[in-house]
Tab-separated table of C-alpha atoms in Angstrom:
chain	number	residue	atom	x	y	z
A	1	UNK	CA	0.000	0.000	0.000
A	2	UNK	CA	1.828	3.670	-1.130
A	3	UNK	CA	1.373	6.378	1.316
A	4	UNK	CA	-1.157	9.122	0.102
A	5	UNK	CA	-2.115	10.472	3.390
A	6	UNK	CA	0.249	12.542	5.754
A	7	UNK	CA	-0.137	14.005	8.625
A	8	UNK	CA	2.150	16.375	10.574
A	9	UNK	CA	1.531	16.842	14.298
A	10	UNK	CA	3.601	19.519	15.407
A	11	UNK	CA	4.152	22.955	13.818
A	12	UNK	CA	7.623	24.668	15.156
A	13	UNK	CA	10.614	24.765	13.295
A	14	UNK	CA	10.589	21.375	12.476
A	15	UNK	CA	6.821	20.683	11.863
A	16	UNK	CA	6.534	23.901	9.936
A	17	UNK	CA	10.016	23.047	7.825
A	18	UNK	CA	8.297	19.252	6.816
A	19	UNK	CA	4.915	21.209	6.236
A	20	UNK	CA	6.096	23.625	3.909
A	21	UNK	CA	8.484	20.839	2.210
A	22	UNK	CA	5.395	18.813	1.389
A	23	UNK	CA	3.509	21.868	0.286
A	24	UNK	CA	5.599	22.753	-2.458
A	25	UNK	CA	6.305	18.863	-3.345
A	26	UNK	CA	3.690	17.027	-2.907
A	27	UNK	CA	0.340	17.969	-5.331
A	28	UNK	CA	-0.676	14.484	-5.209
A	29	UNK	CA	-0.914	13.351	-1.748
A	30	UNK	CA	-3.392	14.731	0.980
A	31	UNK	CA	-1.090	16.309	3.688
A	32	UNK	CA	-2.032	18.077	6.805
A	33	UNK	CA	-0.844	20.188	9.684
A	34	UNK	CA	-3.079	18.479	12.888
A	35	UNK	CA	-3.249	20.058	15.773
A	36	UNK	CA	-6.482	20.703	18.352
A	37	UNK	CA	-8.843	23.781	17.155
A	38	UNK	CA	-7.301	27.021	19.023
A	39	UNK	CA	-3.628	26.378	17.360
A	40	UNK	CA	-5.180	25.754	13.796
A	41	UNK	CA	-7.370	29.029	14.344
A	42	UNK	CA	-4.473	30.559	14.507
A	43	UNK	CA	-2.495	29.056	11.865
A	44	UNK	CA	-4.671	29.642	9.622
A	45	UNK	CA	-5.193	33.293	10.448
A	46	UNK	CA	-1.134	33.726	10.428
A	47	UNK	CA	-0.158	31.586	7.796
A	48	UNK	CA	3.532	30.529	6.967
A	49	UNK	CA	6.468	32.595	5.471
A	50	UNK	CA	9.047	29.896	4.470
A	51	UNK	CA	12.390	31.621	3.476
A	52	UNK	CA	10.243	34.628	2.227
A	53	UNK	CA	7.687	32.756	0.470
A	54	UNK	CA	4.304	32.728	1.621
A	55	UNK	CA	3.309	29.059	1.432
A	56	UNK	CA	0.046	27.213	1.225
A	57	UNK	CA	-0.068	24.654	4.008
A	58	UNK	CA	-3.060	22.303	4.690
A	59	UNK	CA	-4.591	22.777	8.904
A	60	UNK	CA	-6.704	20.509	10.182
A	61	UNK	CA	-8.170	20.150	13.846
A	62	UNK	CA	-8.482	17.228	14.911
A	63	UNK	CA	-12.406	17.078	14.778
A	64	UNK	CA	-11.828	18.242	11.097
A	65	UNK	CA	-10.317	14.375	10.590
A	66	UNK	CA	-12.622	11.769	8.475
A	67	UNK	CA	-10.000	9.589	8.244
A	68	UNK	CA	-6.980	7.800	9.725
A	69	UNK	CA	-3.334	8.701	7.837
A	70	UNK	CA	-0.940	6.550	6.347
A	71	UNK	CA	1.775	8.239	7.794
A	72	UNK	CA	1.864	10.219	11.087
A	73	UNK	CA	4.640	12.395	11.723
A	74	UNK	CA	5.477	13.952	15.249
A	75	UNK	CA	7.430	16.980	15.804
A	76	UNK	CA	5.930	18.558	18.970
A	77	UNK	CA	8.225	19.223	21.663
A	78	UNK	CA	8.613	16.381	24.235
A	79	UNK	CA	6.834	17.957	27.327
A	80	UNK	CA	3.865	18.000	24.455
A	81	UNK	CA	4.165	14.027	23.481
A	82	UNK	CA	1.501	12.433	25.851
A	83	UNK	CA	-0.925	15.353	25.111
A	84	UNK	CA	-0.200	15.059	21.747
A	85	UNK	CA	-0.070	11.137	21.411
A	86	UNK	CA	-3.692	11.297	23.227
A	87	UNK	CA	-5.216	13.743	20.717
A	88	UNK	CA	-3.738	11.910	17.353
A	89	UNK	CA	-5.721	8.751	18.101
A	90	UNK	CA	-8.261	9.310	15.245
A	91	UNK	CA	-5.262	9.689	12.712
A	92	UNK	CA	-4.148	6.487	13.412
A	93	UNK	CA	-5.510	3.009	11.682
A	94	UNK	CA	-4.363	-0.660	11.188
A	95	UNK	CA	-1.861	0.706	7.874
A	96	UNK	CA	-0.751	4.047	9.539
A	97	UNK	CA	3.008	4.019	10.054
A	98	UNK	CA	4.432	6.518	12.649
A	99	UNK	CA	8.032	8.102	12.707
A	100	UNK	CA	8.725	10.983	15.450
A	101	UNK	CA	11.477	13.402	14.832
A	102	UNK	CA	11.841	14.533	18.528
A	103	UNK	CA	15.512	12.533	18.228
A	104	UNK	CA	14.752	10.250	21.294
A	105	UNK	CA	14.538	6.685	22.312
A	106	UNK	CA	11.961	7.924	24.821
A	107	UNK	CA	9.346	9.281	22.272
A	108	UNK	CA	9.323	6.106	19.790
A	109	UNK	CA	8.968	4.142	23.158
A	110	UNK	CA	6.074	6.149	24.008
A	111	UNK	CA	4.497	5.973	20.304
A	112	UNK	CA	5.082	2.432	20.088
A	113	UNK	CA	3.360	1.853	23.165
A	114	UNK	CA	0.285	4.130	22.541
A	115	UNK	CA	0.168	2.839	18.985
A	116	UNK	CA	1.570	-0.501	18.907
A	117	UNK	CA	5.519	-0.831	18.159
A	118	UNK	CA	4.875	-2.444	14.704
A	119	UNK	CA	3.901	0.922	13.210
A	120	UNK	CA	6.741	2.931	14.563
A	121	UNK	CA	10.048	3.281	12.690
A	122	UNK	CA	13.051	4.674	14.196
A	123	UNK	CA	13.904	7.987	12.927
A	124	UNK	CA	16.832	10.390	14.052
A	125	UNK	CA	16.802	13.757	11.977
A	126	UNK	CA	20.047	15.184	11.446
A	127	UNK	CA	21.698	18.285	9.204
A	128	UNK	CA	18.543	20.478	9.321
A	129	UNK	CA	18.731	24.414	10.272
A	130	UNK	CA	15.420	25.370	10.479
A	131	UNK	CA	13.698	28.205	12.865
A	132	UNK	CA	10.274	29.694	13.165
A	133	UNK	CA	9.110	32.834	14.777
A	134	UNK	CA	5.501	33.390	14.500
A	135	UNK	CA	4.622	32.161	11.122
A	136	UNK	CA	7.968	32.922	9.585
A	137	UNK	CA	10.177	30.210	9.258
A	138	UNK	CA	13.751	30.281	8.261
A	139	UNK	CA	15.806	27.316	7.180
A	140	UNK	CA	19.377	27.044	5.336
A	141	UNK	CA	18.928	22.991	4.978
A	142	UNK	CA	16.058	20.652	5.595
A	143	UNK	CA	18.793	18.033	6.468
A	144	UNK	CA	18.510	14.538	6.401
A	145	UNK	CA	16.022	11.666	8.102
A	146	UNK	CA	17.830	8.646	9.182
A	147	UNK	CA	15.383	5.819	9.227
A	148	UNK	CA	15.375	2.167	10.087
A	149	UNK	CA	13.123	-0.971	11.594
A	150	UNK	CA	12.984	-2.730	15.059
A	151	UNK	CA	12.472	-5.829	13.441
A	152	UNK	CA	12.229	-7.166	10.179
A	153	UNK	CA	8.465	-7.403	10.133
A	154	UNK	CA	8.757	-3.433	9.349
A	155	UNK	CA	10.726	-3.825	6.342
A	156	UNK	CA	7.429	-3.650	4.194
A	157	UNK	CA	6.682	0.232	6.201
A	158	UNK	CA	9.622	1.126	5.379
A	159	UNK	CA	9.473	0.329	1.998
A	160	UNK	CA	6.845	2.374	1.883
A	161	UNK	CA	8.058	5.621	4.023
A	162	UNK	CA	11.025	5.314	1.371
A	163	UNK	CA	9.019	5.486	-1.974
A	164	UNK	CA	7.034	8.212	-0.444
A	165	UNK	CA	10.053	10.044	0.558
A	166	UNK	CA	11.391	9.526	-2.966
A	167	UNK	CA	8.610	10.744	-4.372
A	168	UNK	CA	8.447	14.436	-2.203
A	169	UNK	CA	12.333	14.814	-2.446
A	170	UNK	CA	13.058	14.233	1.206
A	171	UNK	CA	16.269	13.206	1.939
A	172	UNK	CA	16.739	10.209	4.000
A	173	UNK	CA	19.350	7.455	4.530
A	174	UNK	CA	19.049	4.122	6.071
A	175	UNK	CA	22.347	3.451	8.673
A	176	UNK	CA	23.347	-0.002	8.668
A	177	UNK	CA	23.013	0.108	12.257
């Protein structure tokens, strides 16, 4: 199964770096910003700046959700994760694959244990310079995602993570370790 669905939970400089990524790479796929419906008021009413550019990002609360994902993406900061993990149930189904870019064991524990560990791939981002202030965000290099499995069952997910990846021009590599 490709991914078409993506969902970003998290918009700082991170979240809002990946958002505005898929934005201007990804006509195809259904991507959205989630978040509850006070922070979406008021990304929508700000908007995103992204190096200069105003971009066109997709917001939706998380009553605004028909449907699970096929990828989830955190990026909220940690103190945030068990809020955040407890609000993003509805984006999650049997297919959804999770990766967190908080760089910690602690958070994929915590997904894999809310969500079941066979949806949650190990992800460390590394090499990105991003920064947000209000709805401008500034970033010299989206850097690189280093994914991987916990066991070989996940080799299929991250087949998939990888073809989507490909196909949005987000760079990733896969350590041998």
């Amino acid at each position: 199964m490709d991914i078409r669905t993506a969902a970003l939970v998290g918009f700082g400089g991170m979240g809002s770096m990946y958002a505005a990524h898929m934005a201007l790479q990804t006509p195809a796929i259904e991507y959205a910003v989630v978040a509850d419906t006070p922070r979406i008021a008021r990304y929508r009413a700000e908007g995103i700046v992204f190096n200069g550019t105003p971009i066109e990002v997709a917001f939706r609360s998380y009553e605004e959700v028909e449907t699970s994902y096929d990828l989830v993406i955190f990026s909220v900061k940690y103190h945030c994760l068990s809020e955040a993990i407890e609000q993003s149930r509805s984006l999650v189904g049997p297919e959804t694959t999770i990766i967190s870019v908080l760089n910690g064991i602690a958070s994929e524990e915590e997904l894999a244990d809310a969500f079941g560990e066979e949806r949650v791939l190990p992800c460390v981002a590394q090499q990105m310079d991003s920064s947000k202030i209000g709805p401008i965000v500034s970033c010299g290099s989206i850097g690189v995602l280093a994914l991987g499995v916990f066991e070989e069952r996940q080799l299929p997910r991250l087949k998939r993570v990888t073809d989507f990846f490909d196909s949005i021009r987000l760079p990733y590599i896969i350590p041998d370790d």
